[in-house]
Amino acid sequence: MAKTPFLPPLRFLLLFASFSATFSANITTDESALLSLKSHITHDPHNLLATNWSTSTSVCNWIGVTCGSRHHRVTALDLSSMDLTGTIPSQLGNLSFLASLSIRHNSFHGSLPIELTNLHRLKYLNFGNNSFSGVIPSWFGNFAQLQSLFLYWNNFTGVIPSTLGNLSKLENLILYNNSLQGQIPMTLGNLSNLEWPSTLT
Ligand SMILES: *[C@@H]1O[C@H](CO)[C@@H](O)[C@H](O)[C@H]1NC(C)=O
Ligand SMILES: *[C@@H]1O[C@H](CO)[C@@H](O)[C@H](O)[C@H]1NC(C)=O
Ligand SMILES: *[C@@H]1O[C@H](CO)[C@@H](O)[C@H](O)[C@H]1NC(C)=O
Ligand SMILES: *[C@@H]1O[C@H](CO)[C@@H](O)[C@H](O)[C@H]1NC(C)=O
Ligand SMILES: *[C@@H]1O[C@H](CO)[C@@H](O)[C@H](O)[C@H]1NC(C)=O
Ligand SMILES: *[C@@H]1O[C@H](CO)[C@@H](O)[C@H](O)[C@H]1NC(C)=O
Ligand SMILES: *[C@@H]1O[C@H](CO)[C@@H](O)[C@H](O)[C@H]1NC(C)=O
Ligand SMILES: *[C@@H]1O[C@H](CO)[C@@H](O)[C@H](O)[C@H]1NC(C)=O
């Protein structure tokens, strides 16, 4: 009983701490996330990122990067068909305003870091035609806004996670040409917005 009076201020402090942690993320956070991605690129034959992703200019001017006008944060990243080889660093999960991520038609490999689960605004995700391996993570089911998920032409193994059935806004799901096994989960029957693909790119 004697401890009760201390609880409300403690709660307030915790709330405040989590708020300030969220609100301190800014375009500098996005810059370090992208620089981390750049440092995980091991082959960039056309020197696209090497010369263009320079800290002397805002990330919003970098090739493949789009910023939102309202919050001045990175909202889209499109590195399609740049012949890049590399891996995805956990820091990419710091792009908290990212709505669209496409790195299709490259040679990204390795597995996907769980920190990507922080990209809760993601609507469009295209990892197609790379060399990713490992399982399709069950935390993909946390992308509540996701409308398109393209993972075709990779080396994903294991089963299709049943959590994908939580992606209630999903319209496009393309997984062909991986090393998946097992059955299509029953939960996918809940994806009432799913469309038959008209294009496979
Ligand atoms: C971003 O926030 C950090 C503190 O978290 C601050 O040092 C930095 O100047 C801010 N950058 C911009 C561009 O506002
Ligand atoms: C980077 O590429 C963008 C888009 O092509 C271009 O507008 C910008 O001027 C380039 N920046 C540098 C420093 O080369
Ligand atoms: C970005 O993410 C990494 C790893 O997920 C984390 O350790 C780091 O503190 C974050 N950096 C910023 C500037 O938010
Ligand atoms: C896959 O990507 C490579 C470039 O990395 C490209 O040459 C090839 O045409 C792509 N294949 C398909 C089927 O899109
Ligand atoms: C996929 O994995 C198999 C076996 O592990 C390997 O032989 C093949 O080269 C991989 N393909 C790609 C595109 O990484
Ligand atoms: C499947 O994808 C691999 C690259 O991951 C490619 O080399 C192969 O030709 C593709 N196979 C088919 C049948 O599309
Ligand atoms: C997501 O799906 C799994 C398996 O279908 C289920 O157990 C879980 O409760 C769901 N999570 C959320 C947050 O809806
Ligand atoms: C579909 O969703 C409903 C309600 O969200 C849930 O009760 C049911 O178990 C789900 N069905 C499957 C096959 O996941």
Tab-separated table of C-alpha atoms and ligand atoms in Angstrom:
chain	number	residue	atom	x	y	z
A	1	MET	CA	0.000	0.000	0.000
A	2	ALA	CA	2.819	2.375	0.906
A	3	LYS	CA	4.224	2.008	-2.597
A	4	THR	CA	1.042	3.023	-4.401
A	5	PRO	CA	1.695	6.807	-4.500
A	6	PHE	CA	4.901	6.239	-6.469
A	7	LEU	CA	3.213	4.380	-9.296
A	8	PRO	CA	1.533	7.232	-11.198
A	9	PRO	CA	4.693	9.382	-11.570
A	10	LEU	CA	6.673	6.311	-12.632
A	11	ARG	CA	4.104	5.543	-15.292
A	12	PHE	CA	4.235	9.121	-16.481
A	13	LEU	CA	8.005	8.950	-16.739
A	14	LEU	CA	7.897	5.723	-18.760
A	15	LEU	CA	5.306	7.210	-21.074
A	16	PHE	CA	7.373	10.339	-21.538
A	17	ALA	CA	10.534	8.313	-22.164
A	18	SER	CA	8.898	6.246	-24.901
A	19	PHE	CA	7.393	9.352	-26.480
A	20	SER	CA	10.668	11.261	-26.627
A	21	ALA	CA	12.393	8.188	-28.091
A	22	THR	CA	9.818	8.100	-30.897
A	23	PHE	CA	9.800	11.816	-31.537
A	24	SER	CA	13.588	12.219	-31.707
A	25	ALA	CA	13.685	10.221	-34.952
A	26	ASN	CA	14.157	12.644	-37.834
A	27	ILE	CA	15.722	12.868	-41.289
A	28	THR	CA	19.146	12.353	-39.644
A	29	THR	CA	17.901	8.953	-38.453
A	30	ASP	CA	16.917	8.170	-42.043
A	31	GLU	CA	20.315	9.302	-43.292
A	32	SER	CA	22.170	6.951	-40.955
A	33	ALA	CA	19.836	4.096	-41.904
A	34	LEU	CA	20.565	4.644	-45.605
A	35	LEU	CA	24.312	5.061	-44.997
A	36	SER	CA	24.214	1.764	-43.176
A	37	LEU	CA	22.516	0.171	-46.189
A	38	LYS	CA	25.172	1.730	-48.429
A	39	SER	CA	27.921	0.230	-46.274
A	40	HIS	CA	26.295	-3.202	-46.696
A	41	ILE	CA	26.500	-2.967	-50.510
A	42	THR	CA	29.517	-5.016	-51.540
A	43	HIS	CA	29.203	-4.514	-55.296
A	44	ASP	CA	27.874	-1.397	-57.051
A	45	PRO	CA	29.175	-1.776	-60.633
A	46	HIS	CA	27.694	1.482	-61.927
A	47	ASN	CA	28.878	3.435	-58.860
A	48	LEU	CA	25.340	4.687	-58.350
A	49	LEU	CA	25.263	4.845	-54.567
A	50	ALA	CA	29.014	5.338	-54.260
A	51	THR	CA	28.890	8.700	-56.003
A	52	ASN	CA	25.292	9.777	-55.511
A	53	TRP	CA	24.570	8.915	-51.880
A	54	SER	CA	26.758	11.707	-50.528
A	55	THR	CA	26.282	13.390	-47.158
A	56	SER	CA	27.005	16.750	-48.806
A	57	THR	CA	23.392	16.762	-49.983
A	58	SER	CA	20.101	15.851	-48.320
A	59	VAL	CA	19.039	12.195	-48.511
A	60	CYS	CA	15.896	13.500	-50.211
A	61	ASN	CA	18.072	14.241	-53.283
A	62	TRP	CA	19.652	10.782	-53.323
A	63	ILE	CA	18.879	8.482	-56.214
A	64	GLY	CA	16.017	6.109	-55.405
A	65	VAL	CA	14.931	8.073	-52.322
A	66	THR	CA	11.624	9.912	-51.969
A	67	CYS	CA	10.726	12.070	-48.981
A	68	GLY	CA	7.278	13.067	-47.817
A	69	SER	CA	6.446	16.760	-47.918
A	70	ARG	CA	4.602	16.721	-44.607
A	71	HIS	CA	7.103	15.153	-42.215
A	72	HIS	CA	10.255	15.501	-44.344
A	73	ARG	CA	11.091	11.823	-43.814
A	74	VAL	CA	11.940	9.071	-46.287
A	75	THR	CA	8.683	7.549	-47.557
A	76	ALA	CA	9.910	5.488	-50.505
A	77	LEU	CA	13.092	3.669	-51.445
A	78	ASP	CA	13.427	2.247	-54.947
A	79	LEU	CA	16.734	0.598	-55.822
A	80	SER	CA	15.302	-1.628	-58.567
A	81	SER	CA	17.608	-2.979	-61.296
A	82	MET	CA	20.814	-1.303	-60.117
A	83	ASP	CA	22.897	-4.517	-60.234
A	84	LEU	CA	23.620	-4.168	-56.522
A	85	THR	CA	25.012	-6.965	-54.379
A	86	GLY	CA	24.723	-6.760	-50.617
A	87	THR	CA	22.735	-7.510	-47.499
A	88	ILE	CA	19.991	-5.710	-45.579
A	89	PRO	CA	21.171	-4.145	-42.296
A	90	SER	CA	18.947	-3.984	-39.209
A	91	GLN	CA	19.195	-0.167	-39.335
A	92	LEU	CA	16.885	-0.138	-42.344
A	93	GLY	CA	14.110	-0.724	-39.801
A	94	ASN	CA	14.716	2.868	-38.621
A	95	LEU	CA	13.068	4.307	-41.745
A	96	SER	CA	9.888	4.645	-39.754
A	97	PHE	CA	7.955	6.588	-42.402
A	98	LEU	CA	8.738	4.185	-45.221
A	99	ALA	CA	5.634	3.200	-47.184
A	100	SER	CA	7.262	1.702	-50.263
A	101	LEU	CA	10.405	-0.423	-50.518
A	102	SER	CA	11.585	-1.957	-53.768
A	103	ILE	CA	14.985	-3.530	-54.320
A	104	ARG	CA	13.823	-5.965	-57.032
A	105	HIS	CA	16.145	-7.217	-59.782
A	106	ASN	CA	19.382	-7.035	-57.776
A	107	SER	CA	21.563	-9.556	-55.965
A	108	PHE	CA	20.727	-8.910	-52.333
A	109	HIS	CA	21.305	-12.002	-50.237
A	110	GLY	CA	21.267	-13.247	-46.666
A	111	SER	CA	18.232	-13.265	-44.407
A	112	LEU	CA	15.929	-10.425	-43.394
A	113	PRO	CA	16.579	-8.675	-40.047
A	114	ILE	CA	13.663	-8.670	-37.589
A	115	GLU	CA	14.042	-4.880	-37.149
A	116	LEU	CA	12.234	-4.480	-40.477
A	117	THR	CA	9.104	-5.277	-38.496
A	118	ASN	CA	9.258	-1.650	-37.270
A	119	LEU	CA	8.293	-0.460	-40.767
A	120	HIS	CA	4.647	-0.400	-39.812
A	121	ARG	CA	3.638	2.098	-42.526
A	122	LEU	CA	4.776	-0.224	-45.304
A	123	LYS	CA	2.232	-0.658	-48.114
A	124	TYR	CA	4.472	-1.990	-50.869
A	125	LEU	CA	7.365	-4.401	-50.471
A	126	ASN	CA	9.238	-5.834	-53.447
A	127	PHE	CA	12.244	-8.102	-52.843
A	128	GLY	CA	11.634	-10.057	-56.081
A	129	ASN	CA	14.500	-11.410	-58.193
A	130	ASN	CA	17.263	-11.363	-55.577
A	131	SER	CA	19.082	-14.128	-53.703
A	132	PHE	CA	17.526	-13.915	-50.258
A	133	SER	CA	17.576	-17.108	-48.224
A	134	GLY	CA	16.189	-18.332	-44.938
A	135	VAL	CA	12.517	-18.556	-44.071
A	136	ILE	CA	9.843	-16.008	-44.916
A	137	PRO	CA	9.684	-14.434	-41.445
A	138	SER	CA	6.447	-14.859	-39.511
A	139	TRP	CA	6.705	-11.190	-38.455
A	140	PHE	CA	5.759	-10.238	-42.019
A	141	GLY	CA	2.258	-10.663	-40.588
A	142	ASN	CA	2.774	-7.429	-38.609
A	143	PHE	CA	2.736	-5.155	-41.671
A	144	ALA	CA	-0.830	-4.048	-41.072
A	145	GLN	CA	-0.921	-1.626	-44.032
A	146	LEU	CA	0.715	-3.947	-46.563
A	147	GLN	CA	-1.028	-4.158	-49.935
A	148	SER	CA	1.691	-5.768	-52.059
A	149	LEU	CA	4.256	-8.388	-51.122
A	150	PHE	CA	6.632	-9.646	-53.833
A	151	LEU	CA	9.199	-12.269	-52.865
A	152	TYR	CA	9.410	-14.265	-56.162
A	153	TRP	CA	12.764	-15.441	-57.605
A	154	ASN	CA	14.687	-15.788	-54.371
A	155	ASN	CA	15.949	-18.678	-52.315
A	156	PHE	CA	13.453	-18.556	-49.459
A	157	THR	CA	12.976	-21.927	-47.788
A	158	GLY	CA	10.535	-23.437	-45.306
A	159	VAL	CA	6.792	-22.941	-45.134
A	160	ILE	CA	4.596	-19.946	-45.941
A	161	PRO	CA	3.930	-18.418	-42.499
A	162	SER	CA	0.296	-18.559	-41.408
A	163	THR	CA	0.636	-15.025	-40.027
A	164	LEU	CA	0.382	-13.699	-43.603
A	165	GLY	CA	-3.337	-14.259	-43.077
A	166	ASN	CA	-3.251	-11.190	-40.786
A	167	LEU	CA	-2.437	-8.883	-43.705
A	168	SER	CA	-6.036	-7.876	-44.210
A	169	LYS	CA	-5.208	-5.163	-46.783
A	170	LEU	CA	-3.075	-7.431	-48.955
A	171	GLU	CA	-3.981	-7.293	-52.658
A	172	ASN	CA	-0.869	-8.799	-54.278
A	173	LEU	CA	1.107	-11.765	-53.004
A	174	ILE	CA	3.723	-13.246	-55.326
A	175	LEU	CA	5.986	-15.974	-54.012
A	176	TYR	CA	6.792	-18.212	-56.997
A	177	ASN	CA	10.228	-19.631	-57.712
A	178	ASN	CA	11.559	-20.049	-54.208
A	179	SER	CA	12.328	-23.266	-52.337
A	180	LEU	CA	9.163	-23.208	-50.246
A	181	GLN	CA	7.521	-26.366	-49.010
A	182	GLY	CA	4.376	-27.464	-47.227
A	183	GLN	CA	0.823	-26.342	-47.783
A	184	ILE	CA	-0.738	-22.975	-48.382
A	185	PRO	CA	-1.921	-21.908	-44.907
A	186	MET	CA	-5.680	-21.875	-44.289
A	187	THR	CA	-5.352	-18.370	-42.867
A	188	LEU	CA	-4.711	-16.984	-46.366
A	189	GLY	CA	-8.390	-17.692	-47.006
A	190	ASN	CA	-9.054	-14.589	-44.909
A	191	LEU	CA	-7.321	-12.302	-47.385
A	192	SER	CA	-10.474	-11.011	-49.021
A	193	ASN	CA	-8.683	-8.224	-50.952
A	194	LEU	CA	-6.289	-10.569	-52.711
A	195	GLU	CA	-6.313	-10.150	-56.508
A	196	TRP	CA	-5.274	-12.426	-59.309
A	197	PRO	CA	-2.018	-10.900	-60.580
A	198	SER	CA	-2.201	-9.185	-63.960
A	199	THR	CA	1.555	-8.684	-64.168
A	200	LEU	CA	4.359	-10.581	-62.505
A	201	THR	CA	6.881	-7.812	-62.079
B	1	LIG	C1	17.690	15.104	-35.387
B	1	LIG	O1	17.638	14.821	-34.010
B	1	LIG	C2	18.912	14.848	-33.370
B	1	LIG	C3	18.694	14.507	-31.900
B	1	LIG	O2	18.018	13.308	-31.782
B	1	LIG	C4	19.563	16.206	-33.532
B	1	LIG	O3	20.852	16.169	-32.975
B	1	LIG	C5	19.649	16.544	-35.001
B	1	LIG	O4	20.148	17.862	-35.160
B	1	LIG	C6	18.275	16.454	-35.653
B	1	LIG	N1	18.438	16.681	-37.077
B	1	LIG	C7	17.598	17.435	-37.784
B	1	LIG	C8	17.910	17.555	-39.251
B	1	LIG	O5	16.634	17.972	-37.297
B	2	LIG	C1	21.846	11.909	-57.547
B	2	LIG	O1	20.860	11.420	-58.434
B	2	LIG	C2	19.720	12.248	-58.509
B	2	LIG	C3	18.684	11.513	-59.342
B	2	LIG	O2	19.223	11.022	-60.521
B	2	LIG	C4	20.129	13.595	-59.087
B	2	LIG	O3	18.999	14.434	-59.173
B	2	LIG	C5	21.176	14.212	-58.190
B	2	LIG	O4	21.647	15.406	-58.749
B	2	LIG	C6	22.363	13.267	-58.006
B	2	LIG	N1	23.247	13.825	-57.008
B	2	LIG	C7	24.555	13.754	-57.108
B	2	LIG	C8	25.343	14.379	-55.996
B	2	LIG	O5	25.112	13.188	-58.030
B	3	LIG	C1	18.823	2.303	-35.770
B	3	LIG	O1	18.694	0.919	-35.619
B	3	LIG	C2	19.742	0.304	-34.937
B	3	LIG	C3	19.587	-1.208	-35.042
B	3	LIG	O2	18.286	-1.625	-35.299
B	3	LIG	C4	19.800	0.847	-33.551
B	3	LIG	O3	20.769	0.195	-32.774
B	3	LIG	C5	20.095	2.321	-33.609
B	3	LIG	O4	20.086	2.879	-32.347
B	3	LIG	C6	19.139	3.052	-34.506
B	3	LIG	N1	19.699	4.358	-34.811
B	3	LIG	C7	19.009	5.499	-34.752
B	3	LIG	C8	19.746	6.741	-35.076
B	3	LIG	O5	17.830	5.538	-34.471
B	4	LIG	C1	16.361	-10.323	-62.700
B	4	LIG	O1	17.281	-9.283	-62.440
B	4	LIG	C2	18.333	-9.207	-63.370
B	4	LIG	C3	19.251	-8.097	-62.920
B	4	LIG	O2	19.772	-8.404	-61.649
B	4	LIG	C4	17.788	-8.939	-64.750
B	4	LIG	O3	18.831	-8.931	-65.688
B	4	LIG	C5	16.767	-10.013	-65.116
B	4	LIG	O4	16.154	-9.695	-66.341
B	4	LIG	C6	15.707	-10.130	-64.038
B	4	LIG	N1	14.830	-11.237	-64.340
B	4	LIG	C7	13.503	-11.133	-64.332
B	4	LIG	C8	12.741	-12.343	-64.685
B	4	LIG	O5	12.917	-10.097	-64.016
B	5	LIG	C1	19.798	-21.179	-53.999
B	5	LIG	O1	20.252	-22.200	-53.138
B	5	LIG	C2	20.843	-23.298	-53.824
B	5	LIG	C3	21.142	-24.374	-52.815
B	5	LIG	O2	21.432	-23.843	-51.547
B	5	LIG	C4	22.089	-22.798	-54.534
B	5	LIG	O3	22.695	-23.869	-55.241
B	5	LIG	C5	21.703	-21.716	-55.513
B	5	LIG	O4	22.849	-21.164	-56.114
B	5	LIG	C6	20.956	-20.606	-54.806
B	5	LIG	N1	20.471	-19.692	-55.811
B	5	LIG	C7	20.579	-18.380	-55.682
B	5	LIG	C8	20.019	-17.584	-56.794
B	5	LIG	O5	21.103	-17.853	-54.709
B	6	LIG	C1	14.141	-18.945	-60.559
B	6	LIG	O1	14.968	-17.923	-60.029
B	6	LIG	C2	16.349	-18.111	-60.279
B	6	LIG	C3	17.069	-16.970	-59.583
B	6	LIG	O2	16.757	-16.961	-58.226
B	6	LIG	C4	16.608	-18.143	-61.770
B	6	LIG	O3	17.967	-18.365	-61.987
B	6	LIG	C5	15.766	-19.226	-62.402
B	6	LIG	O4	15.914	-19.169	-63.807
B	6	LIG	C6	14.310	-19.055	-62.067
B	6	LIG	N1	13.544	-20.179	-62.567
B	6	LIG	C7	12.379	-20.052	-63.158
B	6	LIG	C8	11.711	-21.331	-63.589
B	6	LIG	O5	11.818	-18.967	-63.341
B	7	LIG	C1	-1.546	-13.395	-36.708
B	7	LIG	O1	-1.762	-14.704	-37.199
B	7	LIG	C2	-1.439	-15.732	-36.298
B	7	LIG	C3	-1.559	-17.049	-37.028
B	7	LIG	O2	-2.529	-17.028	-38.021
B	7	LIG	C4	-2.296	-15.617	-35.069
B	7	LIG	O3	-1.997	-16.632	-34.164
B	7	LIG	C5	-2.038	-14.267	-34.428
B	7	LIG	O4	-2.883	-14.085	-33.334
B	7	LIG	C6	-2.227	-13.137	-35.401
B	7	LIG	N1	-1.732	-11.896	-34.807
B	7	LIG	C7	-2.371	-10.741	-34.869
B	7	LIG	C8	-1.707	-9.564	-34.234
B	7	LIG	O5	-3.448	-10.627	-35.427
B	8	LIG	C1	-10.157	-15.432	-40.181
B	8	LIG	O1	-10.378	-14.293	-39.357
B	8	LIG	C2	-11.320	-14.501	-38.366
B	8	LIG	C3	-11.576	-13.184	-37.686
B	8	LIG	O2	-10.486	-12.315	-37.798
B	8	LIG	C4	-10.804	-15.559	-37.406
B	8	LIG	O3	-11.738	-15.771	-36.392
B	8	LIG	C5	-10.559	-16.842	-38.168
B	8	LIG	O4	-9.957	-17.785	-37.329
B	8	LIG	C6	-9.658	-16.589	-39.353
B	8	LIG	N1	-9.613	-17.782	-40.162
B	8	LIG	C7	-8.488	-18.353	-40.482
B	8	LIG	C8	-8.584	-19.569	-41.360
B	8	LIG	O5	-7.410	-17.901	-40.109
